[in-house]
mmCIF file with all atom_site columns, C-alpha atoms in Angstrom:
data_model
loop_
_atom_site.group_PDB
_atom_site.id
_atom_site.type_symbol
_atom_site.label_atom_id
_atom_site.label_alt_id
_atom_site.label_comp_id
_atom_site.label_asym_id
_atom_site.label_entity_id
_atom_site.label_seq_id
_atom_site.pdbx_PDB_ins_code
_atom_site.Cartn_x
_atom_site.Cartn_y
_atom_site.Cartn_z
_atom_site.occupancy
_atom_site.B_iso_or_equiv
_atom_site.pdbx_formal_charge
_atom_site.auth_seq_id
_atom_site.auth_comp_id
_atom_site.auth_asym_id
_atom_site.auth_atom_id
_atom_site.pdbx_PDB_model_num
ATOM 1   C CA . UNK U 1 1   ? 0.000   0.000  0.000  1.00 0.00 ? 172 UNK U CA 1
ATOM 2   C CA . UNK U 1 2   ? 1.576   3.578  -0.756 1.00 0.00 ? 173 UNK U CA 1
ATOM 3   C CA . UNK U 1 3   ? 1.357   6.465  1.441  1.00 0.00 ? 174 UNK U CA 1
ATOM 4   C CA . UNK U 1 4   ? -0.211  9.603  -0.223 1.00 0.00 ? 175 UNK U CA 1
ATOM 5   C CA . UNK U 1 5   ? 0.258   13.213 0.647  1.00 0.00 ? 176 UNK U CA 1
ATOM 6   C CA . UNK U 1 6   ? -2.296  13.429 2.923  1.00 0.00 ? 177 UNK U CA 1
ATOM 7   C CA . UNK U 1 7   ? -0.664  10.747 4.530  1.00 0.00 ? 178 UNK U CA 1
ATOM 8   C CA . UNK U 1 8   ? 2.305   12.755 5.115  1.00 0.00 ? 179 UNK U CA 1
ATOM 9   C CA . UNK U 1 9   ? 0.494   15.726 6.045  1.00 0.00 ? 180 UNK U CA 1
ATOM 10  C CA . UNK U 1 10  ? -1.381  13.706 8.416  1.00 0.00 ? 181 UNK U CA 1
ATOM 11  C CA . UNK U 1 11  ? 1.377   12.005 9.906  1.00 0.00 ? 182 UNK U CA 1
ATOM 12  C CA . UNK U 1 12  ? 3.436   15.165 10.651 1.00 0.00 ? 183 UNK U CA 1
ATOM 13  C CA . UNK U 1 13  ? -0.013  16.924 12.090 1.00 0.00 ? 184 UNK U CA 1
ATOM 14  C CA . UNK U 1 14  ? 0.710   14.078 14.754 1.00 0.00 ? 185 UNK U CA 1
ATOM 15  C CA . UNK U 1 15  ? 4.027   15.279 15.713 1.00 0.00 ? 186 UNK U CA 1
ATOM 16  C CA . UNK U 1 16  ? 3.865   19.643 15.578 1.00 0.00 ? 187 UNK U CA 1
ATOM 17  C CA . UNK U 1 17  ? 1.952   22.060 16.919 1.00 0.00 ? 188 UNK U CA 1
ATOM 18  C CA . UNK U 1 18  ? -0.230  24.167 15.449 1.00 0.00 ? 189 UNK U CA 1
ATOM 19  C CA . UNK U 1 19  ? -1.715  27.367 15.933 1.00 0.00 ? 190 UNK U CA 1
ATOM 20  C CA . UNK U 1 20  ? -4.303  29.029 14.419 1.00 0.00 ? 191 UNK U CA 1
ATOM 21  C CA . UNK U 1 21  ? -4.764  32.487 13.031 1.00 0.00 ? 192 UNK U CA 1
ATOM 22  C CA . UNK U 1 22  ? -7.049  33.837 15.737 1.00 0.00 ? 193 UNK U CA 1
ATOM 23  C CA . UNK U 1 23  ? -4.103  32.968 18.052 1.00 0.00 ? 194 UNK U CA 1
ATOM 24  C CA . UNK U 1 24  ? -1.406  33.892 16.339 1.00 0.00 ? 195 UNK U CA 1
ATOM 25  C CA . UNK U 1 25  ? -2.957  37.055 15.367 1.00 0.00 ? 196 UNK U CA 1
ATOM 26  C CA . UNK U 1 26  ? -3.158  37.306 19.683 1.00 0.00 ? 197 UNK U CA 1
ATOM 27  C CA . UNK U 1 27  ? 0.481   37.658 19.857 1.00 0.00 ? 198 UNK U CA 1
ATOM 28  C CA . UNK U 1 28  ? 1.455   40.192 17.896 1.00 0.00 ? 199 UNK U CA 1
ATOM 29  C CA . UNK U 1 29  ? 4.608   41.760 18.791 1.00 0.00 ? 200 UNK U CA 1
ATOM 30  C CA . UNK U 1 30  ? 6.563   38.211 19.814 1.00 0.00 ? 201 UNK U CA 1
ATOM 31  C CA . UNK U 1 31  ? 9.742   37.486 18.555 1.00 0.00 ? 202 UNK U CA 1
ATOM 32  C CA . UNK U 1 32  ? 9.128   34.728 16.483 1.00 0.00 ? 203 UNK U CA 1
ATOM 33  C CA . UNK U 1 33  ? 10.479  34.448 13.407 1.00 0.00 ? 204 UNK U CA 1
ATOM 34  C CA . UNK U 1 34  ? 7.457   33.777 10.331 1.00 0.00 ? 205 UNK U CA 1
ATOM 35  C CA . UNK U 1 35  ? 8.586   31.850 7.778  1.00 0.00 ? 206 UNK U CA 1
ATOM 36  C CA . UNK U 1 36  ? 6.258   31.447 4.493  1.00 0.00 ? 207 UNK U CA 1
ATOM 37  C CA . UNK U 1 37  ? 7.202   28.385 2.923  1.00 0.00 ? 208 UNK U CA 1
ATOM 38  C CA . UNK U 1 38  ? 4.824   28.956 -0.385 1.00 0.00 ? 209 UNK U CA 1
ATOM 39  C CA . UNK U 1 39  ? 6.949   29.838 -4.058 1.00 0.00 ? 210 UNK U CA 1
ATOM 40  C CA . UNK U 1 40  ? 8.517   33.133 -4.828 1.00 0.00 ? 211 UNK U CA 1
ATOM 41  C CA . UNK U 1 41  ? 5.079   34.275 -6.661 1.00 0.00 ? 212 UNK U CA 1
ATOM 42  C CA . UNK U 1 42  ? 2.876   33.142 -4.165 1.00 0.00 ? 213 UNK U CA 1
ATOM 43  C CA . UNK U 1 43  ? 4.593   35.480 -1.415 1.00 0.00 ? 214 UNK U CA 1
ATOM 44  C CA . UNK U 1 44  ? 5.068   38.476 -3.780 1.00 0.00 ? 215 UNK U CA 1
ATOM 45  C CA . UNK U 1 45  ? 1.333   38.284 -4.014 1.00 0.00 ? 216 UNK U CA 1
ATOM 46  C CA . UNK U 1 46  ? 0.713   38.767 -0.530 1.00 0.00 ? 217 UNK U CA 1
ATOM 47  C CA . UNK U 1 47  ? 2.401   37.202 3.240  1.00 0.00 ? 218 UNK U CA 1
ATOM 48  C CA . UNK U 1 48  ? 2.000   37.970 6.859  1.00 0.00 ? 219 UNK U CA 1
ATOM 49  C CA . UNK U 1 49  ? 3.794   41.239 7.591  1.00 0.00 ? 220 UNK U CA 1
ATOM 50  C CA . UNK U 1 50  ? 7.312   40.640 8.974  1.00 0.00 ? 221 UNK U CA 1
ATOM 51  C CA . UNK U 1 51  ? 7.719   37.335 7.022  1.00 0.00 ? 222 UNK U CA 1
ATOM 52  C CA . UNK U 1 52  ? 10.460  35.984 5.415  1.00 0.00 ? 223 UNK U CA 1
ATOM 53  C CA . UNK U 1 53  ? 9.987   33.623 2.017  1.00 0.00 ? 224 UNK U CA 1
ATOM 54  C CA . UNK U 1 54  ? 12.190  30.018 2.366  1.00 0.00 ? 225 UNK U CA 1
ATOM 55  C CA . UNK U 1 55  ? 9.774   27.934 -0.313 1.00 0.00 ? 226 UNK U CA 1
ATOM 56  C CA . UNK U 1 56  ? 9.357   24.211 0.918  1.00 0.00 ? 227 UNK U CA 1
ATOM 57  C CA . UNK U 1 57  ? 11.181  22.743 -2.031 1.00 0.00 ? 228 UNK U CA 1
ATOM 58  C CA . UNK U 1 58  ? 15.005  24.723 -0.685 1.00 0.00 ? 229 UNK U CA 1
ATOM 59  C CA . UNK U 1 59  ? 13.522  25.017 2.967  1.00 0.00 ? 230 UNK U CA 1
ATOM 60  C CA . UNK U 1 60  ? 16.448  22.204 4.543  1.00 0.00 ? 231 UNK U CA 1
ATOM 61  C CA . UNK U 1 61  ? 18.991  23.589 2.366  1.00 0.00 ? 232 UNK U CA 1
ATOM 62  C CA . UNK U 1 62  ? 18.461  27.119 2.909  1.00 0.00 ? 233 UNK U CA 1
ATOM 63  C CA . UNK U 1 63  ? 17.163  27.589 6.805  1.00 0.00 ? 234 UNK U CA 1
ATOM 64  C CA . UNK U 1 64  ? 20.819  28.352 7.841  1.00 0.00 ? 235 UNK U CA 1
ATOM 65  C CA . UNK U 1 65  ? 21.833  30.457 5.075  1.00 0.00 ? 236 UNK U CA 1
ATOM 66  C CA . UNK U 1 66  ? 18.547  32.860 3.791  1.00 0.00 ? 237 UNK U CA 1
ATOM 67  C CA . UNK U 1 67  ? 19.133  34.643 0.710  1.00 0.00 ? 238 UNK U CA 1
ATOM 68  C CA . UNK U 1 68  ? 17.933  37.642 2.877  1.00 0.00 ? 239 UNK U CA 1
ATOM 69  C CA . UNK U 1 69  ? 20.479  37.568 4.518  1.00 0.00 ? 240 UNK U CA 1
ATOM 70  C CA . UNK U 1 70  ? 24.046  37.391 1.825  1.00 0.00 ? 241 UNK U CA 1
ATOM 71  C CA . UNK U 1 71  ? 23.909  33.697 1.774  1.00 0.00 ? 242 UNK U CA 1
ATOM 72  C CA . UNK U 1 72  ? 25.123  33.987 5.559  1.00 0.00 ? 243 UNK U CA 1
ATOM 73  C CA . UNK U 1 73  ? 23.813  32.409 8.855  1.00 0.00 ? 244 UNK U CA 1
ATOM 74  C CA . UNK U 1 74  ? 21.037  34.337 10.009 1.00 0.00 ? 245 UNK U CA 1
ATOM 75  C CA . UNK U 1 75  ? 21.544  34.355 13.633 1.00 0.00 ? 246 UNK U CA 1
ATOM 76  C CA . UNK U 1 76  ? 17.496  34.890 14.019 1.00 0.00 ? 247 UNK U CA 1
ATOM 77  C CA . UNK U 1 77  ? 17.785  31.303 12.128 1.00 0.00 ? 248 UNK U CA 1
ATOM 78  C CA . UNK U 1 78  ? 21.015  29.465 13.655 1.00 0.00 ? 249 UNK U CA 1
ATOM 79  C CA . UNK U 1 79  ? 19.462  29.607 17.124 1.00 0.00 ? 250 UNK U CA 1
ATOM 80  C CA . UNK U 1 80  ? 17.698  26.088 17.115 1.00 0.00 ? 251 UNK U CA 1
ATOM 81  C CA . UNK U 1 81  ? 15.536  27.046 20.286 1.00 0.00 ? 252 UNK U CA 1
ATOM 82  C CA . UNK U 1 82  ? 14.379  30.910 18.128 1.00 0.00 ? 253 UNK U CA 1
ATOM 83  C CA . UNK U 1 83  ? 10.371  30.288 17.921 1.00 0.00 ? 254 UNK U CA 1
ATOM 84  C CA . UNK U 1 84  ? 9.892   29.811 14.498 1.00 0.00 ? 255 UNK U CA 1
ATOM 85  C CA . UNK U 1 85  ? 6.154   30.158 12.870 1.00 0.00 ? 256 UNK U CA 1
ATOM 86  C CA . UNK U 1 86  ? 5.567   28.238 9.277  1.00 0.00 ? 257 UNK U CA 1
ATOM 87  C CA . UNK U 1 87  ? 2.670   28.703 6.814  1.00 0.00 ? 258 UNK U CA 1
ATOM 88  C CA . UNK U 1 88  ? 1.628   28.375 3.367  1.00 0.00 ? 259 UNK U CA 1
ATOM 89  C CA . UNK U 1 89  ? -1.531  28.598 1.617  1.00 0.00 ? 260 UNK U CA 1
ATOM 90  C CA . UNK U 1 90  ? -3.669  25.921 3.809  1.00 0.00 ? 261 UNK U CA 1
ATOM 91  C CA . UNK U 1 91  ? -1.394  24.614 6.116  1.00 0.00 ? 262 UNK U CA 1
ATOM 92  C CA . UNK U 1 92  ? 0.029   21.284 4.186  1.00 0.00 ? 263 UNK U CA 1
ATOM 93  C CA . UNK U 1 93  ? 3.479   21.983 3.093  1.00 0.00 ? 264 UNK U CA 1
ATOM 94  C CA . UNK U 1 94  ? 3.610   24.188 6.461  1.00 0.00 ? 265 UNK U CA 1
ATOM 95  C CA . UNK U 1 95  ? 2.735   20.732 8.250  1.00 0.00 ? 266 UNK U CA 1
ATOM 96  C CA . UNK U 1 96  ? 5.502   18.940 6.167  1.00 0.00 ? 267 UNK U CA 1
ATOM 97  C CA . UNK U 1 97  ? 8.262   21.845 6.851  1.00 0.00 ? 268 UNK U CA 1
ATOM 98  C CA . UNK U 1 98  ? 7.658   22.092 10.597 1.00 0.00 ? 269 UNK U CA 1
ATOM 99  C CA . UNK U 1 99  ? 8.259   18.640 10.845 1.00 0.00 ? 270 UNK U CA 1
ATOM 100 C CA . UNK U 1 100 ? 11.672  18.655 9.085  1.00 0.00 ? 271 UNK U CA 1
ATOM 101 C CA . UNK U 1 101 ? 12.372  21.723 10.936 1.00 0.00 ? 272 UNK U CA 1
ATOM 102 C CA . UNK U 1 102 ? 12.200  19.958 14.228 1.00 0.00 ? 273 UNK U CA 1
ATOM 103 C CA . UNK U 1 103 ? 14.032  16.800 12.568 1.00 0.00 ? 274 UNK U CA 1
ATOM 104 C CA . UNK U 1 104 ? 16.853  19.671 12.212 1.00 0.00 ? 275 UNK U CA 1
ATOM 105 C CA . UNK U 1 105 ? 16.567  20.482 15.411 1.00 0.00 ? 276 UNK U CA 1
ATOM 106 C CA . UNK U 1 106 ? 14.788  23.522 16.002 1.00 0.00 ? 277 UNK U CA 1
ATOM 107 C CA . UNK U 1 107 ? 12.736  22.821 19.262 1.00 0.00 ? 278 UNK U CA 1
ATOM 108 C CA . UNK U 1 108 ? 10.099  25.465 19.010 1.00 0.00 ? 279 UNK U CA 1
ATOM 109 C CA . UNK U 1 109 ? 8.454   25.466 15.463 1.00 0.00 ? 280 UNK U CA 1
ATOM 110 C CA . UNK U 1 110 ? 4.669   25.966 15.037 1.00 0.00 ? 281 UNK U CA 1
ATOM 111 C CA . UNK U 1 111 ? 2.549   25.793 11.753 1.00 0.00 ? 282 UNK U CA 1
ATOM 112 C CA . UNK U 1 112 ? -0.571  27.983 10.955 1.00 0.00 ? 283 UNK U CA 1
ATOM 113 C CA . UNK U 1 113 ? -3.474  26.197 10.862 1.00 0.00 ? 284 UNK U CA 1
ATOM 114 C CA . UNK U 1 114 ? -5.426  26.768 7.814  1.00 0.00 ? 285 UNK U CA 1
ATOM 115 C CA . UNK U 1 115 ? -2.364  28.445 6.640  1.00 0.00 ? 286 UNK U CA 1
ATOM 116 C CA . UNK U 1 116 ? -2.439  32.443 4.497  1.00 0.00 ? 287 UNK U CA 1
ATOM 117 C CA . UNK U 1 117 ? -6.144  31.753 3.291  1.00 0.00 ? 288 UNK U CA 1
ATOM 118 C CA . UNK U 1 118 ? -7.087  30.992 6.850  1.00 0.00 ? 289 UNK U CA 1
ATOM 119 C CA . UNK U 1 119 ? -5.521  34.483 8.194  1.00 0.00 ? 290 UNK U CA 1
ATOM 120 C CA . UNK U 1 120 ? -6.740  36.239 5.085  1.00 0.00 ? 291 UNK U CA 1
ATOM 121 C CA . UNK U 1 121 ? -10.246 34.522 5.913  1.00 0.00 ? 292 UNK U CA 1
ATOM 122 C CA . UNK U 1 122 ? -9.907  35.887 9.313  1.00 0.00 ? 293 UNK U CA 1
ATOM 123 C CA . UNK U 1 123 ? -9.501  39.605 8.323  1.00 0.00 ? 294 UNK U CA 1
ATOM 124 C CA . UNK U 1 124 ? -5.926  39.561 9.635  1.00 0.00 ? 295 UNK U CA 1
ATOM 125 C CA . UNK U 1 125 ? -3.261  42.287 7.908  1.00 0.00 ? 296 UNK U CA 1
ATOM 126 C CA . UNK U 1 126 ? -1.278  41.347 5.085  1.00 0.00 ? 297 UNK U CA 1
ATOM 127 C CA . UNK U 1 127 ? 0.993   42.659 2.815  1.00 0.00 ? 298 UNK U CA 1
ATOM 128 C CA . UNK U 1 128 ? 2.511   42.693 -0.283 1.00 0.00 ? 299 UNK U CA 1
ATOM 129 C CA . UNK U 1 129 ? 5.377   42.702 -2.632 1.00 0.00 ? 300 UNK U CA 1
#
């Protein structure tokens, strides 16, 4: 029997935590650091103010080194324990990259329920560009 993506998605659902846009939205002003995993297009379209764009598909190979920041380690980034907050459009891939996050060894990664259409549905700020 194969495994299919919601499979996956399931799977890592069992193992991170989520939060969802009425609580995120809560805590404005933390420190942690919002990472929209969705393509290059997608976040030029419109992301959570504040957040940085590492797609899913360079996510592992890029977390240490963001293009934001000269190719070098961002030290918001290096710091395994940082809070780190992942979405994408409805909360799959930012299911997928929390888990690999915390195989990586960051110890306090949360996904967004429901992911950018979720917050959008909820009236929260975005912005663009």
């Amino acid at each position: 029997m194969s495994t299919t993506v919601n499979d996956l998605v399931a799977a890592a659902r069992r193992v991170i935590h989520e939060v969802d846009a009425a609580g995120l939205a809560a805590r404005s002003g933390t420190a942690s650091v919002l990472i929209d995993v969705r393509e290059p297009h997608e976040y030029a379209a419109g992301h959570l103010p504040g957040a940085i764009n590492l797609p899913r598909g360079v996510l592992e190979f890029q977390i240490d080194a963001h293009p934001a920041m000269a190719c070098t380690t961002s030290p918001a980034l290096a710091e395994r324990s940082r809070p780190l907050l992942v979405y994408c459009l409805s909360g799959g891939r930012s299911a997928l990259a929390a888990e690999s996050l915390q195989r990586l060894g960051f110890t306090r990664v949360e996904s967004l329920a429901g992911g950018y259409r979720a917050w959008c549905e909820a009236g929260h700020p975005v912005t663009s560009g």
